[in-house]
XYZ file of C-alpha atoms in Angstrom:
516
model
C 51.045 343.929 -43.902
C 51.153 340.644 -41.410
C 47.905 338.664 -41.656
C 45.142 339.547 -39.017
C 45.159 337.537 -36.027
C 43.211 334.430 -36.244
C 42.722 331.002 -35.193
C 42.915 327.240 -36.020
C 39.361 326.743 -37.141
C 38.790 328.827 -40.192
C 37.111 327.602 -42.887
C 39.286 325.817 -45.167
C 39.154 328.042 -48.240
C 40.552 330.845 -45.819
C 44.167 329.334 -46.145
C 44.076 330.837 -49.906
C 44.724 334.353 -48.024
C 47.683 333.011 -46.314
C 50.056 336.066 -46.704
C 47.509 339.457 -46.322
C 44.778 338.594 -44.315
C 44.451 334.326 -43.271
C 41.504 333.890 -41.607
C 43.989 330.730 -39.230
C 47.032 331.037 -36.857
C 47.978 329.182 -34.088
C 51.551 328.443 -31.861
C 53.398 325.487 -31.651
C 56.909 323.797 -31.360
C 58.659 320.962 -31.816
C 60.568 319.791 -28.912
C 63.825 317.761 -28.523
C 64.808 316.020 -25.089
C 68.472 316.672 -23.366
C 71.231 315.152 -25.258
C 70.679 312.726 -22.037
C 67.412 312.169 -21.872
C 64.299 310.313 -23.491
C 61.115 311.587 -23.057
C 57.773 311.352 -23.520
C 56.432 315.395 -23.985
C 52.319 315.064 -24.830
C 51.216 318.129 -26.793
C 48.190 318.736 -29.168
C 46.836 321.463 -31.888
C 43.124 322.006 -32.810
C 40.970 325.354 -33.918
C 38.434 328.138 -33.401
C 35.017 328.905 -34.672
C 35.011 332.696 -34.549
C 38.617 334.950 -34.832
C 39.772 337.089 -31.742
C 39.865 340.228 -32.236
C 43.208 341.950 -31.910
C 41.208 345.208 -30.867
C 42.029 345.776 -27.132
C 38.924 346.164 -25.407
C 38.241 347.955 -22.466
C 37.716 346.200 -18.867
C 33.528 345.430 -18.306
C 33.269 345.290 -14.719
C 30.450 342.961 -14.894
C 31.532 340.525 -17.548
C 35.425 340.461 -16.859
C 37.324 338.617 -13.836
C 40.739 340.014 -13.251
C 41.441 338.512 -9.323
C 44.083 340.985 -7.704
C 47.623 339.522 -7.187
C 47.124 337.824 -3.517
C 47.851 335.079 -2.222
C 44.856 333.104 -1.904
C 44.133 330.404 0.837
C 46.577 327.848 2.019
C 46.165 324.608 0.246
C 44.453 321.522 2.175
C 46.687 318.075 1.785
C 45.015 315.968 -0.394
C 45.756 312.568 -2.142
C 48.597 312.989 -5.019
C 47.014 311.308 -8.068
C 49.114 313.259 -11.199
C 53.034 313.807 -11.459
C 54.515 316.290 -12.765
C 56.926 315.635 -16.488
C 60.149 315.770 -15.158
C 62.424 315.678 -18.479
C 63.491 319.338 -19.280
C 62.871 320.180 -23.104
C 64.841 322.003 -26.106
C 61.992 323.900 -27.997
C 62.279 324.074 -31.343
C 59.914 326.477 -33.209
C 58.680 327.875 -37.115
C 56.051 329.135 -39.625
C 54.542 332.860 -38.930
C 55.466 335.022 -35.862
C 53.524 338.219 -36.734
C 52.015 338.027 -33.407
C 54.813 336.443 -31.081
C 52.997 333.235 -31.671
C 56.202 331.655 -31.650
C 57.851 332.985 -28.296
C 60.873 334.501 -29.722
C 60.914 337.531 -27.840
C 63.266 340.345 -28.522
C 65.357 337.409 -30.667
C 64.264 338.231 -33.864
C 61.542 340.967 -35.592
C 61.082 338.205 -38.538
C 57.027 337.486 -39.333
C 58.125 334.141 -40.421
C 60.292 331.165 -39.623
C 60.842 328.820 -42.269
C 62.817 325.975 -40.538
C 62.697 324.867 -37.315
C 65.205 326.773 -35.103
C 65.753 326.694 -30.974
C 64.041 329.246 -29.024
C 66.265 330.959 -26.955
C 63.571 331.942 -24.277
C 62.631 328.266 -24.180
C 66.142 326.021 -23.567
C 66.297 323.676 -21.978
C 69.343 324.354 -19.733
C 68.223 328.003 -18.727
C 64.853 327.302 -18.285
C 63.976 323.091 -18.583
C 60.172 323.203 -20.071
C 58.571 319.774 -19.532
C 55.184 320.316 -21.162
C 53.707 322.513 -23.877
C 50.275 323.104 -24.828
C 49.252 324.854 -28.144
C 45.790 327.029 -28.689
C 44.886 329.738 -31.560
C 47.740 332.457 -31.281
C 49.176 331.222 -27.736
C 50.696 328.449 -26.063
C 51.534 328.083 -22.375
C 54.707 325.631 -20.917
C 55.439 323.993 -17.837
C 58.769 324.318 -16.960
C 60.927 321.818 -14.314
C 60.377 324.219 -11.287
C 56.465 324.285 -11.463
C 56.325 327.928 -13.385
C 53.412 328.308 -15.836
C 54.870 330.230 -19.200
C 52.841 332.157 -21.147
C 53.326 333.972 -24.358
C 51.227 335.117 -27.762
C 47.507 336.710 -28.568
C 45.986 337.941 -24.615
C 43.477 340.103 -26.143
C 40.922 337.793 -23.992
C 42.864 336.927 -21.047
C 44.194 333.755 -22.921
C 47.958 334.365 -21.026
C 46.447 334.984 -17.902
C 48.578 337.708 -16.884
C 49.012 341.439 -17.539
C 50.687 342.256 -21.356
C 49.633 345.575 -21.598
C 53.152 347.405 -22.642
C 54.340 350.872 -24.328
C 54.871 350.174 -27.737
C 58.977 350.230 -28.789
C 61.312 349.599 -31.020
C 63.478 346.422 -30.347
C 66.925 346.336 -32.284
C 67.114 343.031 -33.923
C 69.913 340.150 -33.448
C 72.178 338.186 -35.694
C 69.234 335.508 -35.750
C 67.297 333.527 -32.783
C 70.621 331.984 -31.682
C 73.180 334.544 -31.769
C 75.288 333.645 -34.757
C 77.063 335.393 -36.810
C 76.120 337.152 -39.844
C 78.173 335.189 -41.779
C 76.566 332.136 -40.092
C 72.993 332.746 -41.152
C 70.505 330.702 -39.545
C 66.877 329.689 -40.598
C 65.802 332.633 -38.686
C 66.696 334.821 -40.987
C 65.649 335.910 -44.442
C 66.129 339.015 -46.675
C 62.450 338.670 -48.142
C 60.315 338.641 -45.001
C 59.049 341.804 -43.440
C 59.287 342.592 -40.263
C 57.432 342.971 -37.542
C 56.648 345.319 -34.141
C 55.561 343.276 -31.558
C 54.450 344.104 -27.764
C 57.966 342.184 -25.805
C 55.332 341.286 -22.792
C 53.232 338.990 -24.973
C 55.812 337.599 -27.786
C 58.038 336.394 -24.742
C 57.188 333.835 -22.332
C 56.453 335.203 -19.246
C 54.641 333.388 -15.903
C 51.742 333.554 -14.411
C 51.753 335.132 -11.156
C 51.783 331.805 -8.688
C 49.760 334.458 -5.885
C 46.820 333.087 -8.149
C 46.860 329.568 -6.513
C 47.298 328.069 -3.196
C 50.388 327.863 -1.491
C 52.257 324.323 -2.487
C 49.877 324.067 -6.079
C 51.724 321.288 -8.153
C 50.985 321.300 -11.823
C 51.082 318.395 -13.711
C 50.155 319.330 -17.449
C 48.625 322.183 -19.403
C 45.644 322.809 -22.352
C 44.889 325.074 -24.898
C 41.861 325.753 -26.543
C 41.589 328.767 -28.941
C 40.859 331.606 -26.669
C 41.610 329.869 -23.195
C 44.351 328.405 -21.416
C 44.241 325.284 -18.359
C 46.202 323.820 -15.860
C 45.792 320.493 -14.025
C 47.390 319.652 -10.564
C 48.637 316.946 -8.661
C 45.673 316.019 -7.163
C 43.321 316.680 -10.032
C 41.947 320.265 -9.847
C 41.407 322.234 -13.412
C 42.579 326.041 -13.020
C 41.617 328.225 -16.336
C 41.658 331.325 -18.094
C 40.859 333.266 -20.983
C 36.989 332.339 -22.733
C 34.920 330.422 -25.040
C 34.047 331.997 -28.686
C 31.701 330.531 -30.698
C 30.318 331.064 -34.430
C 28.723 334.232 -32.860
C 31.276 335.765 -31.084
C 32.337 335.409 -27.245
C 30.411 333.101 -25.319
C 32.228 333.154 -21.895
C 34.502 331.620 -19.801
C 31.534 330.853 -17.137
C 28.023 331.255 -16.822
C 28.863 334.441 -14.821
C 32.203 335.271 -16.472
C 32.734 336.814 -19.699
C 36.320 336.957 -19.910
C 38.539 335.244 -16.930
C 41.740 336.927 -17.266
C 43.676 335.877 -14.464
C 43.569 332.062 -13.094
C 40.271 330.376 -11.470
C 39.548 327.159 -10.074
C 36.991 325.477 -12.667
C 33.975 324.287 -9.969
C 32.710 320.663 -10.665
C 36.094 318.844 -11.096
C 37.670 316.301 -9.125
C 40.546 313.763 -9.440
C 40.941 315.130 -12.843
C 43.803 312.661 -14.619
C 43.660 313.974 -17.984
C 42.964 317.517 -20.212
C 42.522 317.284 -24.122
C 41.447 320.984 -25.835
C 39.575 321.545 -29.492
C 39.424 324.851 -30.286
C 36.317 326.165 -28.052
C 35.940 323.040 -25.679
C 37.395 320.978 -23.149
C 37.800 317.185 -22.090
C 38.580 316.299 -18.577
C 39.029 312.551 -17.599
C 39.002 311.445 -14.069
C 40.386 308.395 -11.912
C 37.510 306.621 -12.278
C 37.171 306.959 -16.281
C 34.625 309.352 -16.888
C 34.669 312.131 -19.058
C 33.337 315.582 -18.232
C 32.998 318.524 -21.267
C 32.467 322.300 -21.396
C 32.913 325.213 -23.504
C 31.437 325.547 -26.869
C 28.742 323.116 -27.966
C 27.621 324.478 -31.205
C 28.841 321.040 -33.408
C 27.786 318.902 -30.471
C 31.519 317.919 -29.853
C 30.360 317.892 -25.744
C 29.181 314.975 -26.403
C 26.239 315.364 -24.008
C 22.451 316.764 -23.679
C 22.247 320.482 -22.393
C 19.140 320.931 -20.871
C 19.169 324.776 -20.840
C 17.858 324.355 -16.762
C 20.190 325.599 -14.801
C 22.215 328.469 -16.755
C 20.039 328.322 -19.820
C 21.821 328.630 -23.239
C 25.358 329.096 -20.831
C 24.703 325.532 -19.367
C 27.986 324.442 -22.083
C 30.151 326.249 -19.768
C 29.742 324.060 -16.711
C 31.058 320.535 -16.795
C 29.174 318.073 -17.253
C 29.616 313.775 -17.863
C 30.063 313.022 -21.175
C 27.710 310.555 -22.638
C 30.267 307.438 -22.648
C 29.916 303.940 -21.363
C 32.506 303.412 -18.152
C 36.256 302.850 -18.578
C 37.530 305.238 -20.729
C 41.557 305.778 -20.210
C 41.930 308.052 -22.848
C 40.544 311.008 -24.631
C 41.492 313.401 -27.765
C 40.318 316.561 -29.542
C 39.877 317.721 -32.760
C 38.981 321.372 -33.681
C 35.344 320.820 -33.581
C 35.097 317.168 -32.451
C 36.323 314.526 -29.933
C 37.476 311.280 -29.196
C 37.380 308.319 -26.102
C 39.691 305.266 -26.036
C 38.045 302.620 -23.525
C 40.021 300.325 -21.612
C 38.842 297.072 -24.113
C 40.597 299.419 -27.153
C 37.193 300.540 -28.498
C 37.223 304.180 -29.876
C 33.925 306.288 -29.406
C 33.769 309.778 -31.980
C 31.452 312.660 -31.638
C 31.152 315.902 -33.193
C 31.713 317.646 -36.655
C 31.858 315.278 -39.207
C 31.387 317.027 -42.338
C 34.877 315.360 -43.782
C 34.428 312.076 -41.911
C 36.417 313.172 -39.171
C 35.195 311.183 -36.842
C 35.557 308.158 -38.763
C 31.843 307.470 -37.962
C 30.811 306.948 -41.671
C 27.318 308.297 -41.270
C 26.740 311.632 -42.626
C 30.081 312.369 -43.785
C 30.240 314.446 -46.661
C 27.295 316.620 -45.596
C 27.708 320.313 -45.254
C 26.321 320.117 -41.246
C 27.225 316.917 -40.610
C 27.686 316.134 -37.087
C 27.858 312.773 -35.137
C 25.302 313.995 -31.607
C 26.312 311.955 -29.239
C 29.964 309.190 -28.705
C 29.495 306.562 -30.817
C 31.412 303.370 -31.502
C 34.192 303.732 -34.626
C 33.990 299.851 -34.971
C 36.510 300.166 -37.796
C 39.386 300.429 -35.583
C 38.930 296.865 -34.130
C 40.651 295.608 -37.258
C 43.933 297.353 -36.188
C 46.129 297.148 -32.477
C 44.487 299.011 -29.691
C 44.675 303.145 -29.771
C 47.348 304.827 -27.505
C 46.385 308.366 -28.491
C 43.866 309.660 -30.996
C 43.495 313.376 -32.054
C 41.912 315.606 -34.706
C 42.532 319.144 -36.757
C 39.893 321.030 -38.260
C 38.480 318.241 -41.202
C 41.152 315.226 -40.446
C 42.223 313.104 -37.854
C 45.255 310.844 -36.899
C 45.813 308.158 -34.339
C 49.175 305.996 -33.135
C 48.435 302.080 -32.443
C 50.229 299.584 -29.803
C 52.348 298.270 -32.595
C 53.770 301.596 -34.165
C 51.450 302.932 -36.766
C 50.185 305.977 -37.746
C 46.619 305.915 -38.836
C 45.361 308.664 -41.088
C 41.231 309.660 -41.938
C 39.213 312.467 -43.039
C 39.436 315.285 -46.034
C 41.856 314.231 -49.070
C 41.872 317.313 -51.224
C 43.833 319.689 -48.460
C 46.601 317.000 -48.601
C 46.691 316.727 -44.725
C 46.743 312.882 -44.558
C 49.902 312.021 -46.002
C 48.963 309.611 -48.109
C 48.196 310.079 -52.056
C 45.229 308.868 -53.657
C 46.433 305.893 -54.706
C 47.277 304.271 -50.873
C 43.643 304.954 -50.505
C 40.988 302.012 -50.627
C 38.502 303.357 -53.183
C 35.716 301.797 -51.454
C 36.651 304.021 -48.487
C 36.339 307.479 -50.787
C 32.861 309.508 -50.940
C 33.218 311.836 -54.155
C 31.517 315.407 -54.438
C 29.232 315.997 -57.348
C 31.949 316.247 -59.597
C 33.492 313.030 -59.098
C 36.263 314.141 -57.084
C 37.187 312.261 -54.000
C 36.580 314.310 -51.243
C 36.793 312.196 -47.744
C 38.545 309.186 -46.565
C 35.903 308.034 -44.321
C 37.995 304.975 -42.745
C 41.666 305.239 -40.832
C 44.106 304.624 -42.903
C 47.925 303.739 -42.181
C 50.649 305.837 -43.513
C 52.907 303.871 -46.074
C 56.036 306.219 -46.891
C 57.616 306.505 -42.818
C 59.168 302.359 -43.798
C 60.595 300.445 -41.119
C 60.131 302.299 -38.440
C 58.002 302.221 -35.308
C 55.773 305.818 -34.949
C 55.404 306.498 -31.124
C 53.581 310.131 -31.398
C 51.434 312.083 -33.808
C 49.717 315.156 -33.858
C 47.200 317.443 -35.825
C 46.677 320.850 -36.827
C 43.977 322.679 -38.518
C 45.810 321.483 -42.523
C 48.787 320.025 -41.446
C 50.174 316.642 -39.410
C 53.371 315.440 -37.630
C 54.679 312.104 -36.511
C 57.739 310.978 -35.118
C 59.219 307.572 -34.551
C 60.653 305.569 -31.499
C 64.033 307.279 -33.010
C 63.169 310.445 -32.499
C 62.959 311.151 -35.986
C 60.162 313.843 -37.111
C 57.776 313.901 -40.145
C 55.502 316.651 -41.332
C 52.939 316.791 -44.124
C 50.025 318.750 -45.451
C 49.714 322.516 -45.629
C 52.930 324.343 -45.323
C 52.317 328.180 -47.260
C 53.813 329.679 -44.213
C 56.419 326.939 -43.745
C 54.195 325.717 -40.762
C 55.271 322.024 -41.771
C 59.021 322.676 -41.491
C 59.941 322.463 -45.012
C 61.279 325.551 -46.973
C 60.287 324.796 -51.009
C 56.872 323.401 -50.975
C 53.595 325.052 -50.351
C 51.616 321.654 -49.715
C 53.802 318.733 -48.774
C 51.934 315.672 -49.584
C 53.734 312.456 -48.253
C 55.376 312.675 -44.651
C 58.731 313.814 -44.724
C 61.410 313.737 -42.247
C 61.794 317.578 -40.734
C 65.633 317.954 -40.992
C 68.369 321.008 -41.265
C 71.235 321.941 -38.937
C 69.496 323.123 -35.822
C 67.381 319.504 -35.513
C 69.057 316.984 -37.592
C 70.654 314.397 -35.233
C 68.113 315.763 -32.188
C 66.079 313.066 -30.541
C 62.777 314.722 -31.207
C 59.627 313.193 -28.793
C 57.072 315.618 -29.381
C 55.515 318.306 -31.341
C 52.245 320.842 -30.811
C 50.787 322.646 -34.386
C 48.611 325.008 -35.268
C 46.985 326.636 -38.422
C 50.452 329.043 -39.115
C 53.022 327.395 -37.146
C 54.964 324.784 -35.534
């Protein structure tokens, strides 16, 4: 049996159940430029409160947006203000595929990937993908020519597009590339069961472009847990899908229960950045402000809702984040967020029951949460913050000057460090003495020599990879979601190597809860 569907924010002793019934999955991939090029690919991971439910439910008139396939108005000029990624991708993908999470298609019937291995659907030369965004058990991809790819979980509109399929059987090839028998690659495996997917959600697909104006330009893509968005040129926020919280579905909109074909998101303008947790959203604009909405259950909005205009639904309409002015960038965790100011200064909100948020207050409390931004002064002592961003009870950032900084809960082994590169002033210890939370960042000591330019987080598990191009992993990895066949939990960072990446320039990477 292939685990239920779930998401990147279950509870952490969930990942015990890893191989019957894990209460966390999520997509991802780690990408590798053209032989020819160098590029910079942004991507992110974070988690869910509450599991989709792979039950298809039927259409609610009321509660459910499904626009019919029509063009809809011509698009006014307006001033440009994003651009587009124009360096076409390699996608390299592993860890569970029970649900398609991983975009393989009709390649392989495997339920698990141990090593990372090219997706066929997603080459570069045949079809040039120049951003990728990760959420619970989808992902979405922006390819060269301005097509939005889709693929994984749509049981609540999360792919934005029509999956429904009759069920058959798929005959199975020599592995995801084509290879001989003889020539096994990571793909395959005598020991892992297979699985019967539906073709129109395991394989990336596009959106229908009759959902936006004539001449829409997309610039980059986000993924929460149960919802899927796309920015434009000139800073407009399309979405899809809807928000979950510890209770269940909460909505896409005040009005909308489940959006399951694309919808302009009212409020937003000159948009310049997205970052998605698992059941919220960050929007920057031109002029550095920060606007929230979705789920706001561990206060990671970072603002007051007033219940006054859409009562308990007001979470679902952006609002301004409660941040002083100049903020250039922002980051996500599962449950909590991040702002980088233009003087380097890093504001935290949001769960911080494992000191995620490097605010020390609280941490180590059951409920903890931080209510409202609030200065990390720690980070002053290292070079400014060029992208911070969270799992589900840890955090990592990268600094000017190459580093990897590391912070939150020690006992699931997602920082890559070992107890003893850890200050023990900066531990708090449970009740039985066992150290529990690194409350302050901390840099990563075993990736020598070598200048990190990007990192990333999942719900247990962490990547980083250097100016290079060379990729490290770490932290949980029962479902070889960390790239590395033998060990269950991978401590240290490690470089990610075997025949299909070793010698790649890798420049990105987006992880979830189950894969990579």
């Amino acid at each position: 049996m292939p685990p239920k569907r779930a998401t990147r924010g279950a509870g952490a002793d969930g990942r015990k159940a890893t191989t019957t019934a894990s209460s966390k999955a999520t997509t991802g991939a780690t990408k590798a430029a053209n032989k020819k090029t160098d590029s910079k690919a942004p991507a992110k991971a974070a988690a869910t409160a509450a599991p989709a439910s792979r039950k298809r439910k039927a259409v609610e008139s009321e509660d459910e947006s499904s626009a019919p396939v029509a063009r809809v108005q011509k698009k006014q000029k307006a001033e440009i203000i994003n651009h587009p990624p124009t360096k076409r991708l390699d996608v390299y993908v592993f860890g569970t595929n029970c649900y398609g999470e991983l975009g393989l298609g009709d390649a392989t019937k495997k339920s698990e990937i141990p090593g990372p291995v090219l997706n066929p659907k997603l080459a570069a030369e045949s079809v040039g993908v120049v951003y990728l965004a990760v959420g619970g058990v989808h992902s979405a991809a922006l390819t060269h020519d301005n097509k939005i790819l889709t693929w994984g979980v749509n049981d609540e509109g999360t792919l934005g597009r029509d999956t429904k399929e009759e069920r058959k059987e798929v005959e199975e090839t020599n592995g995801v590339n084509g290879e001989e028998q003889e020539e096994k690659s990571d793909a395959d495996s005598d020991d892992e069961d297979e699985v019967d997917l539906n073709m129109k959600e395991a394989t990336p697909m596009p959106v229908d472009s009759a959902h936006f104006p004539e001449g829409t330009v997309f610039t980059q893509l986000a993924a929460t847990d149960s919802a899927t968005f796309a920015l434009t040129q000139e800073g407009k926020v399309y979405g899809w899908g809807t928000f979950r919280g510890s209770n269940g579905v909460i909505g896409f909109s005040p009005d909308i229960k489940f959006q399951r074909t694309p919808m302009l998101v009212p409020g937003l303008e000159k948009v310049t950045d997205l970052a998605a947790g698992a059941q919220h959203v960050m929007a920057l604009t031109s002029n550095g402000q920060v606007f929230t909405w979705g789920c706001e259950e561990q206060n990671q909005l970072g603002r007051r809702i007033s219940g006054r205009l859409h009562g308990k639904l007001e979470s679902l309409v952006p609002g301004k984040c409660a941040l002083p002015a100049g903020v250039v960038s922002i980051g996500t965790g599962s449950y909590h967020s991040f702002a980088v100011r233009k003087n380097g200064h890093v504001h935290a909100w949001g769960s911080n029951n494992f000191g995620q948020t490097a605010v020390p207050m609280s941490a180590g409390q059951s409920d903890a949460v931080v209510l409202y931004p609030t200065e990390v002064k720690s980070f002053r002592e290292f070079s400014k913050i060029v992208s911070i961003c969270g799992g589900k009870d840890h955090s990592v950032a990268v600094t000017e000057d190459g580093k990897c900084l590391t912070w939150g809960r020690v006992d699931n082994k997602a920082l890559g460090l070992a107890l003893a590169d850890m200050r023990a002033d900066d531990l708090v210890h449970d009740e039985h003495d066992r150290p529990r939370i690194l409350t302050k960042a901390t840099p990563l000591v075993d990736i020598k020599d070598e200048q990190i330019v990007f990192a990333t987080a999942s719900s247990d598990h962490s990547f980083a990879i250097t100016k290079e191009g060379k990729a490290y992993s770490w932290g949980f990895n029962v479902q070889r979601q960390a790239g590395h066949r033998e060990l269950d939990e991978v401590e240290r960072p490690t470089l990610l190597q075997n025949k299909h990446v070793t010698g790649k320039k890798l420049v990105g990477a987006s992880a979830g809860g189950q894969f990579s």
